[in-house]
Amino acid sequence: MTMIMKCLDARSVGRTLAVSRGWNSIASRDVLWAPMCEELWKEKAHIPRFTNVRGVSRLAAYSFCIMDSQRIRIMQADLCDHVWEYRFKKTAPAYWRNLDPSWQGTGPPMRRYFHPNGSHTADPTDEVWGGHECTYSIVTGYVSGRIRNHYVRMNRWPQMIISRKPDWSWEMSNNLYCYNSIPDSDKEGGTGPLFPVW
């Protein structure tokens, strides 16, 4: 049965879990789910921290990743675990775009860093940054127990809408600028909150 199940896809193996206790004990083995996890994680930008917890089965890791990939509520751990590319949009003033090396073709996009104490920094040579003090906040509004709005705000700048890409990376943007998390799937221990709230 194990050899046959190795020829099936994850959805098909998952369905056999409910057949009986005997089928479940075979279909939940790490020997089946470890290669499926490896396949799932290929070309993904970020691998959730939960998958590296000692004792977590590969079935649980796979299931968790599928659920986490649908999460669009960003947490502080997500912000702080990644380095972010920062660039201005076409709608930003020309004098800002002129300072952006990715617009001028003189270098890669600028980088930004979020810190657990609520601060936000840039590289020392960043001309746009200018050494000013910057803080961030994550705002989540609820109505009847469901998320109504969710965004990140830097100082008093316009709020940034949050989205998730198919490669599990994050994007935050408003009408002036955009943040994109830089892929770091090889980061030891994984990234993001250990048990996020969906």
C-alpha positions as MATLAB code, in Angstrom:
seq = 'MTMIMKCLDARSVGRTLAVSRGWNSIASRDVLWAPMCEELWKEKAHIPRFTNVRGVSRLAAYSFCIMDSQRIRIMQADLCDHVWEYRFKKTAPAYWRNLDPSWQGTGPPMRRYFHPNGSHTADPTDEVWGGHECTYSIVTGYVSGRIRNHYVRMNRWPQMIISRKPDWSWEMSNNLYCYNSIPDSDKEGGTGPLFPVW';
ca = [
       0.000    0.000    0.000;
       2.840    2.388    0.772;
       4.391    1.769   -2.640;
       1.046    2.392   -4.353;
       0.423    5.582   -2.337;
       3.834    6.903   -3.344;
       2.445    7.084   -6.892;
      -0.519    9.245   -5.834;
      -0.732   13.006   -5.443;
      -1.214   14.703   -2.064;
      -4.973   15.181   -2.464;
      -5.497   11.495   -3.277;
      -3.369   10.308   -0.351;
      -5.193   12.770    1.897;
      -8.552   11.254    0.962;
      -7.409    7.777    2.004;
      -6.821    9.054    5.559;
     -10.568    8.812    6.222;
     -11.066    5.263    4.920;
     -10.194    3.449    8.146;
      -7.702    3.426   11.003;
      -5.503    0.996    9.114;
      -5.452    3.144    5.986;
      -4.870    6.234    8.119;
      -1.831    4.705    9.806;
      -0.276    4.042    6.393;
      -1.401    7.224    4.608;
      -0.077    9.502    7.381;
       3.508    8.197    7.332;
       6.368   10.632    6.948;
       7.869    8.458    4.208;
       4.913    9.505    2.014;
       4.596   13.140    3.035;
       8.273   14.145    3.236;
       8.714   14.109   -0.570;
       5.366   15.878   -0.977;
       6.555   18.618    1.370;
       9.770   18.994   -0.622;
       7.741   19.296   -3.839;
       5.355   21.802   -2.244;
       8.221   23.976   -0.996;
       9.990   24.184   -4.382;
      10.352   27.780   -5.597;
       8.478   29.138   -2.559;
       9.791   32.378   -1.085;
       9.170   31.633    2.590;
       8.722   28.371    4.504;
       6.596   28.663    7.691;
       8.363   28.280   11.023;
       5.913   25.578   12.146;
       7.356   23.095    9.628;
      10.667   23.024   11.511;
       9.256   22.300   14.970;
      10.718   19.066   16.336;
       8.238   16.213   16.306;
       5.845   17.734   13.757;
       4.793   15.109   11.224;
       5.253   15.819    7.527;
       1.484   15.453    7.043;
       0.892   18.186    9.633;
       3.615   20.335    8.026;
       2.066   19.927    4.576;
      -1.447   20.727    5.837;
      -0.221   23.737    7.776;
       1.594   25.128    4.715;
      -1.534   24.867    2.593;
      -3.527   26.780    5.215;
      -0.784   29.326    5.823;
      -0.419   30.044    2.088;
      -3.995   31.355    2.146;
      -3.342   33.696    5.058;
      -3.415   37.373    4.098;
      -3.264   38.719    7.650;
       0.340   39.770    8.112;
       1.876   39.508   11.578;
       4.833   41.275   13.177;
       6.924   38.101   12.807;
       6.320   38.206    9.047;
       7.506   41.814    8.864;
      10.573   41.296   11.039;
      11.696   37.952    9.593;
      12.180   39.249    6.050;
      14.254   41.831    4.261;
      12.008   43.990    2.064;
      12.591   45.559   -1.340;
      11.230   49.079   -1.500;
      10.503   51.098   -4.608;
       8.387   54.033   -5.660;
       5.446   53.658   -8.005;
       4.894   55.630  -11.185;
       2.350   57.784   -9.346;
       4.996   59.009   -6.861;
       6.478   62.489   -7.441;
       9.272   62.579  -10.037;
      11.844   63.881   -7.537;
      11.271   60.776   -5.390;
      11.573   58.435   -8.363;
      14.824   60.193   -9.321;
      16.314   59.037   -5.995;
      15.174   55.445   -6.539;
      18.053   53.450   -8.116;
      15.651   50.873   -9.580;
      13.873   53.652  -11.510;
      17.136   55.162  -12.710;
      18.684   51.816  -13.627;
      21.676   52.529  -11.407;
      21.134   49.690   -8.968;
      18.733   47.222   -7.363;
      15.639   48.287   -5.395;
      16.222   49.862   -2.004;
      15.912   47.673    1.078;
      13.927   48.182    4.250;
      13.992   46.399    7.629;
      11.261   46.013   10.266;
      12.207   45.526   13.924;
      10.288   43.994   16.882;
      10.378   47.311   18.771;
       8.185   48.917   16.089;
      10.976   50.771   14.303;
      11.759   50.641   10.623;
      15.174   51.267    9.054;
      17.072   51.312    5.763;
      20.642   50.807    4.576;
      23.066   53.571    5.687;
      23.718   54.644    2.076;
      20.027   54.998    1.204;
      19.500   58.529   -0.183;
      15.714   58.361    0.108;
      15.791   57.439    3.783;
      17.705   60.476    5.004;
      18.092   59.150    8.562;
      14.613   60.137    9.737;
      12.838   58.296   12.524;
      10.246   55.823   11.308;
       7.784   53.510   13.037;
       5.208   51.082   11.741;
       1.890   49.719   12.960;
      -0.301   46.816   11.911;
      -3.991   47.669   11.977;
      -6.765   45.071   11.879;
     -10.442   46.022   12.084;
     -13.202   43.525   12.839;
     -16.960   43.487   12.260;
     -18.999   40.652   13.770;
     -15.853   38.631   14.375;
     -14.625   38.879   10.779;
     -11.751   40.990    9.485;
     -13.127   44.159    7.869;
      -9.832   45.801    7.017;
      -6.188   45.015    7.524;
      -3.197   47.157    6.649;
       0.270   48.338    7.637;
       1.065   52.019    8.113;
       4.431   53.770    8.241;
       4.349   56.911   10.405;
       1.436   58.941    8.975;
       1.907   57.862    5.362;
      -1.043   56.308    3.487;
      -1.930   52.804    4.619;
      -0.529   49.871    2.664;
      -2.783   47.155    1.325;
      -1.433   43.655    1.952;
      -1.458   40.794   -0.540;
       0.099   37.344   -0.820;
       1.751   36.030   -3.970;
       1.564   32.426   -5.266;
       5.185   31.869   -4.136;
       4.094   32.719   -0.551;
       5.912   36.072   -0.527;
       4.251   39.270    0.706;
       3.515   42.581   -0.983;
       2.455   45.798    0.735;
       1.605   48.852   -1.339;
      -0.223   52.133   -1.558;
      -0.443   54.750   -4.325;
       3.137   55.957   -3.700;
       5.369   52.979   -2.950;
       5.558   49.209   -2.716;
       7.272   46.709   -0.380;
       8.055   43.141   -1.498;
       9.484   40.498    0.835;
      12.734   39.032   -0.459;
      12.688   35.223   -0.802;
      14.477   33.453    2.052;
      13.188   29.877    1.970;
      16.614   28.649    3.094;
      16.422   30.664    6.314;
      17.206   28.359    9.228;
      14.175   27.634   11.375;
      11.648   29.037    8.900;
       9.823   32.347    9.053;
       6.623   33.956   10.270;
       4.560   33.348   13.402;
       4.677   29.868   14.899;
       0.886   29.586   15.180;
      -0.668   32.436   13.175;
      -4.270   33.553   13.528;
      -6.154   33.308   10.264;
];
